[in-house]
C-alpha positions as a Python dict, from the first residue, in 0.01 Angstrom:
ca = {
    (1, 'M'): (0, 0, 0),
    (2, 'K'): (284, 247, 86),
    (3, 'K'): (446, 151, -245),
    (4, 'A'): (163, 217, -465),
    (5, 'T'): (108, 557, -245),
    (6, 'S'): (456, 630, -317),
    (7, 'V'): (412, 582, -670),
    (8, 'L'): (116, 792, -704),
    (9, 'L'): (282, 1099, -546),
    (10, 'A'): (621, 1047, -753),
    (11, 'F'): (358, 1066, -1060),
    (12, 'S'): (179, 1343, -930),
    (13, 'L'): (488, 1572, -856),
    (14, 'A'): (633, 1482, -1209),
    (15, 'L'): (307, 1632, -1367),
    (16, 'N'): (298, 1928, -1153),
    (17, 'F'): (633, 1999, -1283),
    (18, 'L'): (557, 1926, -1659),
    (19, 'I'): (278, 2148, -1621),
    (20, 'G'): (472, 2430, -1441),
    (21, 'G'): (720, 2435, -1691),
    (22, 'F'): (497, 2437, -1996),
    (23, 'L'): (308, 2770, -1834),
    (24, 'M'): (639, 2913, -1767),
    (25, 'Y'): (729, 2861, -2088),
    (26, 'Q'): (416, 3007, -2244),
    (27, 'Y'): (428, 3306, -2041),
    (28, 'L'): (819, 3354, -2009),
    (29, 'G'): (906, 3181, -2339),
    (30, 'L'): (1014, 3534, -2480),
    (31, 'P'): (1315, 3683, -2332),
    (32, 'Q'): (1197, 3967, -2049),
    (33, 'A'): (1350, 4308, -2022),
    (34, 'K'): (1214, 4402, -1704),
    (35, 'A'): (1451, 4241, -1458),
    (36, 'S'): (1740, 4475, -1522),
    (37, 'N'): (1562, 4720, -1776),
    (38, 'I'): (1867, 4685, -2006),
    (39, 'I'): (1817, 4488, -2332),
    (40, 'A'): (2173, 4386, -2463),
    (41, 'D'): (2097, 4080, -2703),
    (42, 'P'): (1924, 4068, -3046),
    (43, 'G'): (1575, 3897, -3010),
    (44, 'T'): (1196, 3983, -2948),
    (45, 'Y'): (1090, 4074, -2600),
    (46, 'G'): (764, 4131, -2460),
    (47, 'P'): (470, 3886, -2406),
    (48, 'P'): (182, 3835, -2629),
    (49, 'A'): (-35, 4045, -2410),
    (50, 'M'): (70, 4416, -2287),
    (51, 'E'): (352, 4444, -2009),
    (52, 'I'): (468, 4717, -1787),
    (53, 'I'): (835, 4801, -1745),
    (54, 'D'): (889, 5041, -1474),
    (55, 'D'): (1146, 5303, -1471),
    (56, 'N'): (1390, 5374, -1773),
    (57, 'T'): (1473, 5101, -2018),
    (58, 'T'): (1774, 5077, -2245),
    (59, 'I'): (1843, 4894, -2582),
    (60, 'I'): (2220, 4857, -2646),
    (61, 'T'): (2201, 4622, -2950),
    (62, 'S'): (2037, 4628, -3305),
    (63, 'G'): (1815, 4317, -3394),
    (64, 'V'): (1598, 4390, -3126),
    (65, 'T'): (1201, 4403, -3138),
    (66, 'L'): (1025, 4539, -2830),
    (67, 'Q'): (662, 4449, -2848),
    (68, 'N'): (328, 4478, -2628),
    (69, 'T'): (518, 4705, -2350),
    (70, 'L'): (454, 5002, -2167),
    (71, 'V'): (753, 5168, -2037),
    (72, 'T'): (660, 5424, -1757),
    (73, 'G'): (1008, 5591, -1766),
    (74, 'D'): (1226, 5671, -2073),
    (75, 'L'): (1328, 5425, -2332),
    (76, 'I'): (1690, 5480, -2446),
    (77, 'L'): (1850, 5350, -2748),
    (78, 'S'): (2216, 5357, -2676),
    (79, 'E'): (2493, 5498, -2915),
    (80, 'E'): (2632, 5113, -2918),
    (81, 'I'): (2338, 5031, -3152),
    (82, 'G'): (2549, 5128, -3441),
    (83, 'Q'): (2368, 5004, -3742),
    (84, 'G'): (2084, 4747, -3818),
    (85, 'T'): (1725, 4758, -3723),
    (86, 'V'): (1550, 4841, -3399),
    (87, 'T'): (1174, 4750, -3415),
    (88, 'L'): (923, 4883, -3144),
    (89, 'D'): (573, 4712, -3212),
    (90, 'R'): (279, 4841, -2972),
    (91, 'V'): (503, 5026, -2753),
    (92, 'E'): (373, 5312, -2523),
    (93, 'V'): (652, 5527, -2386),
    (94, 'Q'): (533, 5767, -2099),
    (95, 'G'): (881, 5933, -2076),
    (96, 'D'): (1090, 6040, -2355),
    (97, 'L'): (1200, 5800, -2614),
    (98, 'I'): (1557, 5922, -2632),
    (99, 'I'): (1831, 5809, -2940),
    (100, 'R'): (2185, 5876, -2848),
    (101, 'G'): (2323, 5825, -3211),
    (102, 'G'): (2389, 5537, -3476),
    (103, 'S'): (2322, 5477, -3820),
    (104, 'Y'): (2041, 5204, -3803),
    (105, 'K'): (1689, 5216, -3899),
    (106, 'L'): (1427, 5239, -3606),
    (107, 'L'): (1080, 5095, -3681),
    (108, 'L'): (762, 5232, -3487),
    (109, 'V'): (464, 5004, -3529),
    (110, 'D'): (149, 5115, -3361),
    (111, 'C'): (361, 5319, -3111),
    (112, 'T'): (289, 5621, -2890),
    (113, 'A'): (528, 5855, -2721),
    (114, 'G'): (495, 6220, -2612),
    (115, 'R'): (856, 6307, -2753),
    (116, 'I'): (1126, 6178, -2936),
    (117, 'L'): (1472, 6333, -2865),
    (118, 'V'): (1751, 6248, -3132),
    (119, 'Q'): (2086, 6367, -2947),
    (120, 'Q'): (2395, 6482, -3147),
    (121, 'H'): (2547, 6206, -3291),
    (122, 'D'): (2776, 6138, -3600),
    (123, 'G'): (2560, 5866, -3777),
    (124, 'A'): (2251, 5894, -4006),
    (125, 'L'): (1954, 5794, -3817),
    (126, 'T'): (1610, 5663, -3999),
    (127, 'I'): (1304, 5672, -3837),
    (128, 'V'): (963, 5519, -3985),
    (129, 'A'): (611, 5536, -3840),
    (130, 'R'): (377, 5296, -3937),
    (131, 'G'): (18, 5190, -3857),
    (132, 'R'): (-142, 5383, -3564),
    (133, 'T'): (170, 5537, -3441),
    (134, 'G'): (161, 5879, -3298),
    (135, 'I'): (439, 6106, -3154),
    (136, 'G'): (362, 6448, -3006),
    (137, 'L'): (696, 6634, -3063),
    (138, 'T'): (1032, 6494, -3246),
    (139, 'L'): (1341, 6685, -3105),
    (140, 'L'): (1643, 6651, -3370),
    (141, 'E'): (1976, 6748, -3278),
    (142, 'G'): (2156, 6528, -3498),
    (143, 'Q'): (2111, 6400, -3860),
    (144, 'A'): (1813, 6218, -3912),
    (145, 'Q'): (1525, 6113, -4166),
    (146, 'L'): (1162, 6084, -4064),
    (147, 'Q'): (946, 5899, -4260),
    (148, 'E'): (593, 5799, -4240),
    (149, 'D'): (522, 5487, -4437),
    (150, 'G'): (215, 5277, -4405),
    (151, 'L'): (30, 5501, -4160),
    (152, 'D'): (-321, 5387, -4075),
    (153, 'P'): (-577, 5670, -4206),
    (154, 'G'): (-625, 5925, -3918),
    (155, 'A'): (-306, 5817, -3742),
    (156, 'P'): (-109, 6095, -3619),
    (157, 'G'): (238, 5998, -3709),
    (158, 'F'): (508, 6254, -3642),
    (159, 'K'): (299, 6575, -3534),
    (160, 'D'): (548, 6826, -3452),
    (161, 'V'): (929, 6838, -3529),
    (162, 'R'): (1167, 7076, -3351),
    (163, 'I'): (1527, 7118, -3561),
    (164, 'K'): (1795, 7210, -3372),
    (165, 'T'): (2089, 7038, -3593),
    (166, 'E'): (2298, 7190, -3861),
    (167, 'K'): (2321, 6839, -4030),
    (168, 'R'): (2090, 6702, -4283),
    (169, 'V'): (1750, 6626, -4206),
    (170, 'L'): (1485, 6456, -4440),
    (171, 'L'): (1116, 6445, -4400),
    (172, 'L'): (880, 6214, -4549),
    (173, 'G'): (528, 6268, -4484),
    (174, 'D'): (251, 6482, -4325),
    (175, 'F'): (346, 6689, -4018),
    (176, 'D'): (144, 6953, -3813),
    (177, 'A'): (431, 7181, -3743),
    (178, 'V'): (812, 7202, -3847),
    (179, 'D'): (1035, 7448, -3651),
    (180, 'I'): (1362, 7534, -3790),
    (181, 'E'): (1598, 7668, -3477),
    (182, 'A'): (1920, 7589, -3645),
    (183, 'K'): (2153, 7649, -3970),
    (184, 'A'): (1977, 7343, -4070),
    (185, 'D'): (1962, 7146, -4408),
    (186, 'V'): (1617, 7027, -4436),
    (187, 'K'): (1473, 6830, -4718),
    (188, 'V'): (1096, 6760, -4767),
    (189, 'T'): (1090, 6467, -5028),
    (190, 'R'): (714, 6403, -4999),
    (191, 'G'): (400, 6522, -4812),
    (192, 'H'): (250, 6827, -4672),
    (193, 'I'): (370, 7050, -4364),
    (194, 'Q'): (98, 7298, -4209),
    (195, 'A'): (319, 7512, -4054),
    (196, 'V'): (719, 7568, -4076),
    (197, 'S'): (909, 7855, -3900),
    (198, 'I'): (1258, 7958, -3962),
    (199, 'A'): (1427, 8102, -3614),
    (200, 'V'): (1792, 8102, -3709),
    (201, 'P'): (1952, 8246, -4026),
    (202, 'G'): (2139, 8038, -4264),
    (203, 'A'): (1888, 7759, -4277),
    (204, 'V'): (1800, 7561, -4637),
    (205, 'L'): (1464, 7442, -4676),
    (206, 'D'): (1450, 7210, -5032),
    (207, 'L'): (1087, 7101, -5118),
    (208, 'A'): (1067, 6828, -5367),
    (209, 'Q'): (799, 6847, -5641),
    (210, 'D'): (581, 6663, -5449),
    (211, 'A'): (599, 6839, -5137),
    (212, 'G'): (418, 7136, -5024),
    (213, 'V'): (380, 7394, -4709),
    (214, 'E'): (88, 7562, -4592),
    (215, 'T'): (245, 7824, -4412),
    (216, 'L'): (597, 7957, -4408),
    (217, 'T'): (712, 8223, -4131),
    (218, 'A'): (1063, 8353, -4178),
    (219, 'N'): (1186, 8521, -3875),
    (220, 'A'): (1520, 8474, -3992),
    (221, 'K'): (1674, 8475, -4336),
    (222, 'F'): (1674, 8148, -4530),
    (223, 'Q'): (1711, 7968, -4855),
    (224, 'L'): (1434, 7777, -5035),
    (225, 'T'): (1496, 7555, -5314),
    (226, 'G'): (1308, 7287, -5500),
    (227, 'A'): (994, 7251, -5695),
    (228, 'G'): (751, 7241, -5417),
    (229, 'S'): (465, 7478, -5335),
    (230, 'V'): (408, 7705, -5041),
    (231, 'H'): (59, 7829, -5007),
    (232, 'A'): (178, 8153, -4766),
    (233, 'L'): (529, 8298, -4702),
    (234, 'D'): (574, 8565, -4455),
    (235, 'L'): (936, 8717, -4477),
    (236, 'N'): (941, 8903, -4108),
    (237, 'C'): (1314, 9032, -4093),
    (238, 'P'): (1560, 9206, -4319),
    (239, 'G'): (1819, 9011, -4512),
    (240, 'L'): (1870, 8811, -4814),
    (241, 'F'): (1596, 8535, -4918),
    (242, 'P'): (1681, 8330, -5241),
    (243, 'L'): (1370, 8159, -5321),
    (244, 'Q'): (1201, 7923, -5600),
    (245, 'G'): (922, 7684, -5637),
    (246, 'Q'): (544, 7765, -5677),
    (247, 'L'): (464, 8000, -5438),
    (248, 'G'): (95, 8160, -5335),
    (249, 'D'): (111, 8488, -5110),
    (250, 'V'): (435, 8622, -5029),
    (251, 'T'): (457, 8919, -4783),
    (252, 'C'): (777, 9147, -4712),
    (253, 'R'): (688, 9272, -4365),
    (254, 'S'): (998, 9420, -4297),
    (255, 'D'): (1252, 9688, -4410),
    (256, 'G'): (1569, 9578, -4582),
    (257, 'I'): (1467, 9261, -4761),
    (258, 'F'): (1625, 9152, -5063),
    (259, 'L'): (1420, 8890, -5216),
    (260, 'E'): (1540, 8672, -5528),
    (261, 'L'): (1328, 8454, -5716),
    (262, 'H'): (1568, 8213, -5895),
    (263, 'A'): (1287, 8010, -6051),
    (264, 'G'): (891, 7940, -6031),
    (265, 'S'): (624, 8173, -5960),
    (266, 'I'): (445, 8388, -5697),
    (267, 'A'): (84, 8448, -5710),
    (268, 'R'): (79, 8749, -5510),
    (269, 'L'): (354, 8967, -5365),
    (270, 'L'): (237, 9236, -5137),
    (271, 'I'): (481, 9480, -4986),
    (272, 'P'): (303, 9683, -4715),
    (273, 'P'): (402, 10042, -4613),
    (274, 'L'): (744, 10024, -4489),
    (275, 'E'): (1042, 10276, -4408),
    (276, 'T'): (1297, 10158, -4633),
    (277, 'A'): (1286, 10029, -4975),
    (278, 'V'): (1254, 9611, -5076),
    (279, 'S'): (1487, 9481, -5350),
    (280, 'V'): (1331, 9214, -5565),
    (281, 'A'): (1510, 9023, -5838),
    (282, 'L'): (1335, 8811, -6096),
    (283, 'A'): (1539, 8548, -6276),
    (284, 'D'): (1471, 8495, -6639),
    (285, 'G'): (1157, 8248, -6646),
    (286, 'A'): (1041, 8362, -6311),
    (287, 'S'): (711, 8527, -6287),
    (288, 'V'): (492, 8716, -6050),
    (289, 'E'): (94, 8711, -6119),
    (290, 'Y'): (-3, 9015, -5900),
    (291, 'A'): (235, 9257, -5723),
    (292, 'E'): (73, 9530, -5478),
    (293, 'I'): (320, 9803, -5390),
    (294, 'N'): (270, 10007, -5115),
    (295, 'A'): (630, 10132, -4999),
    (296, 'R'): (973, 10214, -5219),
    (297, 'A'): (1077, 9893, -5401),
    (298, 'G'): (1321, 9800, -5684),
    (299, 'F'): (1250, 9539, -5935),
    (300, 'T'): (1543, 9388, -6129),
    (301, 'G'): (1606, 9103, -6367),
    (302, 'L'): (1406, 8922, -6674),
    (303, 'G'): (1142, 8794, -6506),
    (304, 'Q'): (780, 8883, -6557),
    (305, 'I'): (507, 9063, -6351),
    (306, 'D'): (165, 9030, -6489),
    (307, 'K'): (-25, 9281, -6310),
    (308, 'A'): (144, 9566, -6088),
    (309, 'V'): (-51, 9784, -5863),
    (310, 'I'): (194, 10045, -5747),
    (311, 'N'): (52, 10271, -5453),
    (312, 'H'): (391, 10464, -5362),
    (313, 'D'): (650, 10682, -5520),
    (314, 'G'): (1003, 10551, -5594),
    (315, 'V'): (928, 10255, -5747),
    (316, 'T'): (1167, 10120, -6025),
    (317, 'M'): (1117, 9822, -6244),
    (318, 'D'): (1363, 9673, -6504),
    (319, 'R'): (1097, 9513, -6722),
    (320, 'R'): (750, 9648, -6786),
    (321, 'P'): (462, 9483, -6619),
    (322, 'A'): (193, 9362, -6865),
    (323, 'D'): (-44, 9558, -6657),
    (324, 'I'): (10, 9890, -6458),
    (325, 'V'): (-208, 10034, -6194),
    (326, 'T'): (-90, 10346, -6019),
    (327, 'K'): (-239, 10626, -5824),
    (328, 'E'): (-275, 10936, -6020),
    (329, 'G'): (12, 11204, -5956),
    (330, 'L'): (264, 10893, -5841),
    (331, 'T'): (590, 10899, -6046),
    (332, 'V'): (751, 10559, -6118),
    (333, 'T'): (1042, 10446, -6340),
    (334, 'I'): (974, 10150, -6601),
    (335, 'A'): (1211, 10002, -6824),
    (336, 'G'): (1418, 10329, -6763),
    (337, 'E'): (1159, 10568, -6838),
    (338, 'E'): (942, 10767, -6617),
    (339, 'Y'): (627, 10643, -6622),
    (340, 'T'): (317, 10887, -6503),
    (341, 'R'): (-35, 10761, -6500),
    (342, 'E'): (-261, 10975, -6761),
    (343, 'P'): (-557, 11129, -6559),
    (344, 'D'): (-879, 10945, -6600),
    (345, 'P'): (-1090, 11069, -6895),
    (346, 'V'): (-1406, 11259, -6815),
    (347, 'P'): (-1725, 11024, -6811),
    (348, 'L'): (-1965, 11122, -7093),
    (349, 'P'): (-2312, 11160, -7002),
    (350, 'Q'): (-2527, 10850, -7081),
    (351, 'V'): (-2845, 10870, -7331),
    (352, 'G'): (-3143, 10800, -7143),
    (353, 'L'): (-3383, 10580, -7270),
    (354, 'N'): (-3708, 10433, -7119),
    (355, 'S'): (-3727, 10046, -6999),
    (356, 'L'): (-3912, 9800, -7252),
    (357, 'T'): (-4113, 9538, -7106),
    (358, 'N'): (-4146, 9190, -7273),
    (359, 'I'): (-4444, 9108, -7499),
    (360, 'S'): (-4634, 8815, -7604),
    (361, 'L'): (-4794, 8781, -7954),
    (362, 'L'): (-4961, 8513, -8174),
    (363, 'P'): (-4839, 8450, -8540),
    (364, 'G'): (-4934, 8720, -8759),
    (365, 'E'): (-4990, 8983, -8466),
    (366, 'A'): (-4826, 9293, -8439),
    (367, 'G'): (-4750, 9513, -8101),
    (368, 'S'): (-4581, 9828, -8072),
    (369, 'K'): (-4368, 10030, -7834),
    (370, 'T'): (-4294, 10418, -7773),
    (371, 'L'): (-3951, 10516, -7744),
    (372, 'R'): (-3861, 10804, -7522),
    (373, 'P'): (-3463, 10894, -7562),
    (374, 'E'): (-3325, 11174, -7377),
    (375, 'P'): (-3199, 11406, -7566),
    (376, 'D'): (-3508, 11350, -7788),
    (377, 'D'): (-3267, 11388, -8093),
    (378, 'A'): (-3076, 11081, -8014),
    (379, 'K'): (-3020, 10836, -8299),
    (380, 'L'): (-3275, 10525, -8256),
    (381, 'T'): (-3182, 10173, -8392),
    (382, 'A'): (-3357, 9867, -8349),
    (383, 'W'): (-3301, 9467, -8464),
    (384, 'S'): (-3425, 9130, -8393),
    (385, 'G'): (-3202, 8871, -8273),
    (386, 'N'): (-3426, 8616, -8461),
    (387, 'T'): (-3617, 8744, -8757),
    (388, 'D'): (-3792, 8400, -8828),
    (389, 'V'): (-3958, 8441, -8499),
    (390, 'A'): (-4020, 8825, -8477),
    (391, 'T'): (-3912, 9133, -8665),
    (392, 'G'): (-3890, 9511, -8558),
    (393, 'S'): (-3916, 9831, -8759),
    (394, 'L'): (-3878, 10172, -8656),
    (395, 'S'): (-4110, 10473, -8764),
    (396, 'G'): (-3968, 10819, -8561),
    (397, 'N'): (-3998, 10715, -8180),
    (398, 'Q'): (-4258, 10417, -8281),
    (399, 'L'): (-4115, 10059, -8261),
    (400, 'T'): (-4350, 9797, -8444),
    (401, 'V'): (-4281, 9403, -8370),
    (402, 'T'): (-4448, 9183, -8589),
    (403, 'A'): (-4466, 8799, -8498),
    (404, 'K'): (-4388, 8551, -8753),
    (405, 'K'): (-4400, 8184, -8620),
    (406, 'P'): (-4389, 8036, -8243),
    (407, 'G'): (-4074, 8101, -8042),
    (408, 'K'): (-3898, 8361, -7837),
    (409, 'A'): (-3702, 8665, -8029),
    (410, 'V'): (-3498, 8946, -7830),
    (411, 'I'): (-3543, 9268, -7950),
    (412, 'T'): (-3254, 9542, -7894),
    (413, 'V'): (-3295, 9887, -7885),
    (414, 'E'): (-3012, 10142, -7908),
    (415, 'A'): (-3006, 10529, -7865),
    (416, 'S'): (-2690, 10748, -7936),
    (417, 'K'): (-2545, 11081, -7992),
    (418, 'E'): (-2219, 11231, -8029),
    (419, 'G'): (-2076, 11334, -7699),
    (420, 'Y'): (-2286, 11091, -7507),
    (421, 'A'): (-2248, 10715, -7415),
    (422, 'M'): (-2486, 10501, -7581),
    (423, 'R'): (-2746, 10326, -7402),
    (424, 'T'): (-2922, 9961, -7495),
    (425, 'R'): (-3241, 9836, -7409),
    (426, 'T'): (-3361, 9507, -7470),
    (427, 'F'): (-3700, 9296, -7456),
    (428, 'T'): (-3807, 8951, -7515),
    (429, 'V'): (-4084, 8879, -7775),
    (430, 'T'): (-4268, 8544, -7690),
    (431, 'V'): (-4479, 8433, -8016),
    (432, 'H'): (-4726, 8140, -7913),
    (433, 'A'): (-4870, 7853, -8110),
    (434, 'L'): (-5238, 7879, -8148),
    (435, 'S'): (-5276, 7536, -8012),
    (436, 'E'): (-5070, 7614, -7690),
    (437, 'V'): (-5221, 7606, -7337),
    (438, 'K'): (-5272, 7962, -7232),
    (439, 'T'): (-5434, 7884, -6912),
    (440, 'F'): (-5486, 7575, -6728),
    (441, 'K'): (-5720, 7615, -6433),
    (442, 'I'): (-5853, 7368, -6164),
    (443, 'D'): (-6198, 7475, -6092),
    (444, 'T'): (-6481, 7379, -5820),
    (445, 'E'): (-6864, 7349, -5915),
    (446, 'P'): (-7052, 7338, -5579),
    (447, 'D'): (-7342, 7220, -5744),
    (448, 'N'): (-7148, 6919, -5925),
    (449, 'P'): (-6851, 6853, -5748),
    (450, 'A'): (-6560, 6640, -5871),
    (451, 'P'): (-6543, 6267, -5716),
    (452, 'P'): (-6289, 6233, -5415),
    (453, 'G'): (-5945, 6187, -5586),
    (454, 'Y'): (-6036, 6356, -5903),
    (455, 'E'): (-5998, 6724, -6002),
    (456, 'L'): (-6245, 6937, -6232),
    (457, 'V'): (-5979, 7098, -6514),
    (458, 'Y'): (-6030, 7380, -6765),
    (459, 'V'): (-5819, 7423, -7059),
    (460, 'Y'): (-5801, 7761, -7212),
    (461, 'L'): (-5561, 7777, -7578),
    (462, 'Y'): (-5465, 8066, -7713),
    (463, 'D'): (-5667, 8029, -8039),
    (464, 'P'): (-5944, 8273, -8007),
    (465, 'N'): (-6183, 8015, -8171),
    (466, 'P'): (-6062, 7689, -8036),
    (467, 'S'): (-6342, 7460, -8126),
    (468, 'G'): (-6138, 7302, -8392),
    (469, 'Y'): (-5910, 7112, -8155),
    (470, 'T'): (-5936, 6778, -7951),
    (471, 'V'): (-5794, 6825, -7567),
    (472, 'Q'): (-5725, 6520, -7358),
    (473, 'I'): (-5505, 6419, -7059),
    (474, 'G'): (-5421, 6053, -7084),
    (475, 'D'): (-5727, 5884, -7230),
    (476, 'I'): (-5980, 6139, -7113),
    (477, 'E'): (-6101, 6363, -7362),
    (478, 'F'): (-6231, 6677, -7268),
    (479, 'Y'): (-6569, 6859, -7334),
    (480, 'Y'): (-6569, 7175, -7528),
    (481, 'H'): (-6749, 7474, -7326),
    (482, 'S'): (-6870, 7701, -7617),
    (483, 'G'): (-6967, 7994, -7381),
    (484, 'K'): (-6635, 7997, -7211),
    (485, 'K'): (-6442, 7886, -7520),
    (486, 'A'): (-6271, 7640, -7319),
    (487, 'F'): (-6232, 7269, -7255),
    (488, 'W'): (-6313, 7087, -6937),
    (489, 'G'): (-6274, 6729, -6810),
    (490, 'V'): (-6275, 6550, -6476),
    (491, 'V'): (-5930, 6349, -6424),
    (492, 'P'): (-5729, 6190, -6135),
    (493, 'K'): (-5572, 6432, -5916),
    (494, 'D'): (-5230, 6302, -6003),
    (495, 'L'): (-5301, 6363, -6375),
    (496, 'A'): (-5399, 6708, -6316),
    (497, 'K'): (-5096, 6892, -6434),
    (498, 'K'): (-5053, 7141, -6734),
    (499, 'S'): (-4774, 6928, -6860),
    (500, 'N'): (-4990, 6635, -6928),
    (501, 'V'): (-5214, 6829, -7164),
    (502, 'K'): (-5203, 6719, -7539),
    (503, 'V'): (-5379, 6918, -7795),
    (504, 'S'): (-5460, 6809, -8159),
    (505, 'K'): (-5656, 6929, -8454),
    (506, 'K'): (-5982, 6764, -8507),
}
C-alpha cells in the first residue's frame, strides 16, 4: 500500500513540474527586459499581452524587437547600437524616447510617445512610423530621416518636429509643425507640412516636387530651394532671401529685404508700407502674377510681372509689367523711363432711354413700343435677334414688332448721340402657337363637385376660336365649353398638370 502511495506521489510531482514548466515557457518563453531594464542581446522582447516596465529602459544592440510594452520612464537607445534595425511594436513610452546615436533604422509600429529626442551624433539615423503610431514632438539634435510609411488613416504619425542641428534632415510625410532652430539643411522629399517657422539665420529648406507647406514664417533669413509649393510665406526680418518653387502669397513685412526669385512663380507679392526700400530680383523665366507695392521698391532681372499695383513713389522696374495700375500723381520708373499715369478721362453723360417690357404675340400679330430717348434727338436703332420669330421696325420713336412663328426673339434698341455714352435696352418677344395652352385651371363647381381623388380642370388655348381642337389628359378627352371657349374634364389628381395636356387638330 505504501509503495503504491509513493508511486502515485512521485507521478503527481512529476506532472506538476511538467505543467509548471509548460506554463513558464508559455509566459516566459520570450526574453524579458524588466529584470535589469537593459536589453543587450538581439531578439524579441515582450509577451503576447501588454507588459509594464517600470522606470527607464535601455537598448544597446541592434536586431531587437520590443513588443507589447508600456515603459513608464524613458526608453533609451544607446549609441552602442551602431547599425542594423531596432523595432518597437505596440510600445508606449510615458517618458522620452531618447536616441543617443548610430546609423541604424528605428521602426515604430503602432507606438505612442510624447517626445522623441535624437541627441547629437555622427551617424545617419532613420526613424519610420507605421500603423497607428503617434509622436507628439520629435526633437532633432543630430542627423536624421523621419519617414511616415504605411500609416493608418487618421494616425498622427510625427506631429511636431523641432530641428536643432546643422546636419542634414530628411522629412517624408505629413507634419503639423516644423520649427527650424539651427542653421539647418532640411529636405522635404514628399508630403505636406501645415506650418514651418525659421528662427535662426542660414537655414536651407528644400521642397521636392511632391512636397508642400501651408504657411512658412521666416523670422530669420533662409534659402528656399526645390520645385515644391508654399501657400503663404511671410518674410519678417531684413536680409537676403533666395527663393524658388511655386509660391502663393509672399509678404515682405520688414525693411531691408532682398528677395531673389531664382525659379518658379509667386501668385501674389505684397509689400506693405515700410520705412526703407525692398529689393526684388526676378530671374529669367521666374514670374509674379500680381504685385501690390505700398513702399519704395526696386525690381530687377528678366522675370515677368503680370500685374503691378503701385501705390508709392520711388518704385523702379527693369522690365515693364503686362498691366500697370498706379495712383494719379505718382512717378515711377519703368524700363528706364519715367512713367506717370494719365489722368482718368472725364466720363461722358449717357443717353437716356425708357425701359422696355417683354411682350407676347400670336403669329401674324403686331405689337408696338414707344421709345423716349433723352436728349430727344438721339439716334435710335433696333433689331431682332431672331427674325424668323419676330421682326422690329422703327418709324420715328415708334417701334413695331411683328410676330412670324412660334418661338422667342430678343429685340435690341440702341440710343446714341455724339458726346454721349450710348444706351442699350432689350426686351423679349414670345410668339405662342395657337394650339398652345394659355391657361390651365383647376376649378370647383359646388353644384357638381368632382369625385374624391379627382379634379375638375379647365384648359384655355391661345387660339381665340379653339373649337377645332381636341384636348385630352391621358385617355380622358375633354369637353368643349362654347360659352367659355374652354375645354373641361374630370381627371385623377395625380394627372392634373399642365404638362400632361395634349392638344391636337380635329
